[in-house]
PDB file of C-alpha atoms in Angstrom:
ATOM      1  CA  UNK A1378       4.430 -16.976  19.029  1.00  0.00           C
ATOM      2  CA  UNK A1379       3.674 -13.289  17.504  1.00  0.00           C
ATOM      3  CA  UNK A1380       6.723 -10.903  18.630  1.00  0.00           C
ATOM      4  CA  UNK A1381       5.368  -7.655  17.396  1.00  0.00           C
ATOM      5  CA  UNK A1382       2.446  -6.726  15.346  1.00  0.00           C
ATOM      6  CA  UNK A1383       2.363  -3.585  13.480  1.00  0.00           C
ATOM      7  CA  UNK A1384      -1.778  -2.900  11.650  1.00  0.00           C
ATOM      8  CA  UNK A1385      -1.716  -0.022   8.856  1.00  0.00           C
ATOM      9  CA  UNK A1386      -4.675   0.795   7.411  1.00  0.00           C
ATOM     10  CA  UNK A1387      -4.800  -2.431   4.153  1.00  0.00           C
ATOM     11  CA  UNK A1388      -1.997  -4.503   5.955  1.00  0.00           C
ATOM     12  CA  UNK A1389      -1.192  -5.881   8.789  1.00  0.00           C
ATOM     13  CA  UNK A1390       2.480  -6.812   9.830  1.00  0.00           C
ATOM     14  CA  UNK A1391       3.074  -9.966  12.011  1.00  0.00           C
ATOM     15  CA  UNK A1392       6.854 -10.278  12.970  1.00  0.00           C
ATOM     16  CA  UNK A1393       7.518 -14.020  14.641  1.00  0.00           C
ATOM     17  CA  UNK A1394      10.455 -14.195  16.645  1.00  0.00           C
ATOM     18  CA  UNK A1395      11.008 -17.899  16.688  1.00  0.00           C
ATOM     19  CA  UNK A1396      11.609 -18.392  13.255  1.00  0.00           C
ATOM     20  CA  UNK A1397      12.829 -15.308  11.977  1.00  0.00           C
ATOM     21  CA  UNK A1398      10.109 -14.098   9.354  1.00  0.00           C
ATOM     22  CA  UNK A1399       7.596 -11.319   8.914  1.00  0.00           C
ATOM     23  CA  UNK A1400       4.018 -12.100   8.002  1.00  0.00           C
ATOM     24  CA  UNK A1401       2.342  -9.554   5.740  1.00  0.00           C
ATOM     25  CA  UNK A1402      -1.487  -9.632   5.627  1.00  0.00           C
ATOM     26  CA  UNK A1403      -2.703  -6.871   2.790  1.00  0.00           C
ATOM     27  CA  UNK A1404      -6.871  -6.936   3.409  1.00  0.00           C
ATOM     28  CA  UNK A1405      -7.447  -6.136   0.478  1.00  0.00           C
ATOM     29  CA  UNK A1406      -6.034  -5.093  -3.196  1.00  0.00           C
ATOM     30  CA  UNK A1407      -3.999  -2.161  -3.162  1.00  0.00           C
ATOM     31  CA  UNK A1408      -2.166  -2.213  -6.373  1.00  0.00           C
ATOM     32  CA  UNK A1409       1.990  -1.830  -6.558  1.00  0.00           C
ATOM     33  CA  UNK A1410       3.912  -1.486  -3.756  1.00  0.00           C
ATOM     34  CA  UNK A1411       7.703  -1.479  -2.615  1.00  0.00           C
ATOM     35  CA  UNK A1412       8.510  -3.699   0.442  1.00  0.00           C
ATOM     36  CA  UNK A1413      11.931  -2.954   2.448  1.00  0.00           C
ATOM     37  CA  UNK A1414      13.096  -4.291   5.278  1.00  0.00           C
ATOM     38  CA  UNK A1415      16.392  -2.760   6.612  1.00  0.00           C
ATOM     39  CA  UNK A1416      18.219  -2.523   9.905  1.00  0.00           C
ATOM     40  CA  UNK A1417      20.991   0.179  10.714  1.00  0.00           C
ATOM     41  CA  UNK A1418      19.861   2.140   7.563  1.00  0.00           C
ATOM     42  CA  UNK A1419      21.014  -0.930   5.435  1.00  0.00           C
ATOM     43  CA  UNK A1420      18.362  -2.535   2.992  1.00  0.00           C
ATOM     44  CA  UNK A1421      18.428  -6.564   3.827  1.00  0.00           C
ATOM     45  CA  UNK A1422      15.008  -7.463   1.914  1.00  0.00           C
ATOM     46  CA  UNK A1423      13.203  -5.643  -0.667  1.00  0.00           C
ATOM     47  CA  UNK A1424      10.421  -6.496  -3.617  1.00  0.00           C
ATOM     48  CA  UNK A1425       7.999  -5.009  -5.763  1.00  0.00           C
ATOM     49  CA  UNK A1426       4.501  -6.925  -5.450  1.00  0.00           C
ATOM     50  CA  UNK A1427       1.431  -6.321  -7.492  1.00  0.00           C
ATOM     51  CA  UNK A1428      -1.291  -6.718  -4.853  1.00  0.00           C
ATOM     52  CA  UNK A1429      -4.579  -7.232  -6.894  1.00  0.00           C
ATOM     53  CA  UNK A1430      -6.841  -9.020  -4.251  1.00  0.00           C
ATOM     54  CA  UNK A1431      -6.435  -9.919  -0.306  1.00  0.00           C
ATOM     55  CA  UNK A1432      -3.112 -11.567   0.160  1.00  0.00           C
ATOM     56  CA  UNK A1433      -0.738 -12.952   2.651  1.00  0.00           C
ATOM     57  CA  UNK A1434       3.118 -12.910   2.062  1.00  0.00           C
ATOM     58  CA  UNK A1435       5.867 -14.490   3.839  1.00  0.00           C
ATOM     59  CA  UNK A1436       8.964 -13.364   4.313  1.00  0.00           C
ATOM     60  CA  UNK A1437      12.089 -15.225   5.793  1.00  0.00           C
ATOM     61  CA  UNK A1438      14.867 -12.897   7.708  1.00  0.00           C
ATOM     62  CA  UNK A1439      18.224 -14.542   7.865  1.00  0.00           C
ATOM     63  CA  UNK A1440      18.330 -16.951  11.118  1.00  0.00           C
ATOM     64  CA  UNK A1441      19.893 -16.026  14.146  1.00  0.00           C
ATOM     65  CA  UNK A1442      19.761 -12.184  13.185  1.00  0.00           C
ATOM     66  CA  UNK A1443      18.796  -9.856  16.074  1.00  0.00           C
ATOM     67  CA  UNK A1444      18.336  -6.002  17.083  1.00  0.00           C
ATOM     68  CA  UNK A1445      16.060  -3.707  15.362  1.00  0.00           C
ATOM     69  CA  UNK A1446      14.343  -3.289  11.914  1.00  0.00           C
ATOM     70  CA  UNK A1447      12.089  -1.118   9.671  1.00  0.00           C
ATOM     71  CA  UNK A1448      10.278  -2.216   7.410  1.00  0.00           C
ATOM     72  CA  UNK A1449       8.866   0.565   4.615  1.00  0.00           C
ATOM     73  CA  UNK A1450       5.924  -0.495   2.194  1.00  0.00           C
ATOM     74  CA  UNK A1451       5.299   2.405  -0.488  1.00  0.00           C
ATOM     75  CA  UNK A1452       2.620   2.480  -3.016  1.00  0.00           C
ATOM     76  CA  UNK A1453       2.363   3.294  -6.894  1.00  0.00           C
ATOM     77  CA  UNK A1454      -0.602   5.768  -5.377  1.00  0.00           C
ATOM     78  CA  UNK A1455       1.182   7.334  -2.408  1.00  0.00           C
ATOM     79  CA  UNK A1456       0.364   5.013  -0.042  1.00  0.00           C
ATOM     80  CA  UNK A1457       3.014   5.092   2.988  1.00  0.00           C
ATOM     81  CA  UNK A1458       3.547   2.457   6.019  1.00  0.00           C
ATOM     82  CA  UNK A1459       6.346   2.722   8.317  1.00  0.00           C
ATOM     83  CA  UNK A1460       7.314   0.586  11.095  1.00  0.00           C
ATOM     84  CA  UNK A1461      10.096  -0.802  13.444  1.00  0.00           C
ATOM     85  CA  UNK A1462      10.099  -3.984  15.080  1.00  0.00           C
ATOM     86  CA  UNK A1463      12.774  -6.098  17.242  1.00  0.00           C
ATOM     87  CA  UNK A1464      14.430  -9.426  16.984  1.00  0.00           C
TER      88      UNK A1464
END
């Protein structure tokens, strides 16, 4: 069961509830980008992904965490998506 789904223009953002973990869907190439995830202004998740080609990305939140989060995906070429979701 989808919780929350947040669509930017090149990815979309599938949070599942049940099992704790945020689905990233990027339609398309988009080069470098910064993932973070963080709740209460502290960072719990972040990466740096080269995104040459369509691509979907898991990633697993800690279980049995709950309240809100943001997640913040910034690209090498000023690409910006923001976002808050709940758990």
């Amino acid at each position: 069961e989808i919780n929350e789904c947040l669509t930017f223009k090149y990815i979309v953002v599938f949070v599942e509830d049940s099992n704790y973990s945020v689905e990233l869907d990027f339609m398309e190439g988009i080069g470098v980008v910064e993932i973070a995830i963080s709740q209460n202004g502290s960072v719990i998740y972040s990466s740096s992904e080269n995104i040459l080609s369509p691509l979907r990305k898991y990633l697993q939140l800690p279980f049995g965490v709950s309240g809100e989060y943001c997640i913040e995906i910034k690209g090498d070429n000023g690409a910006y998506a923001y976002g808050c979701f709940e758990l």
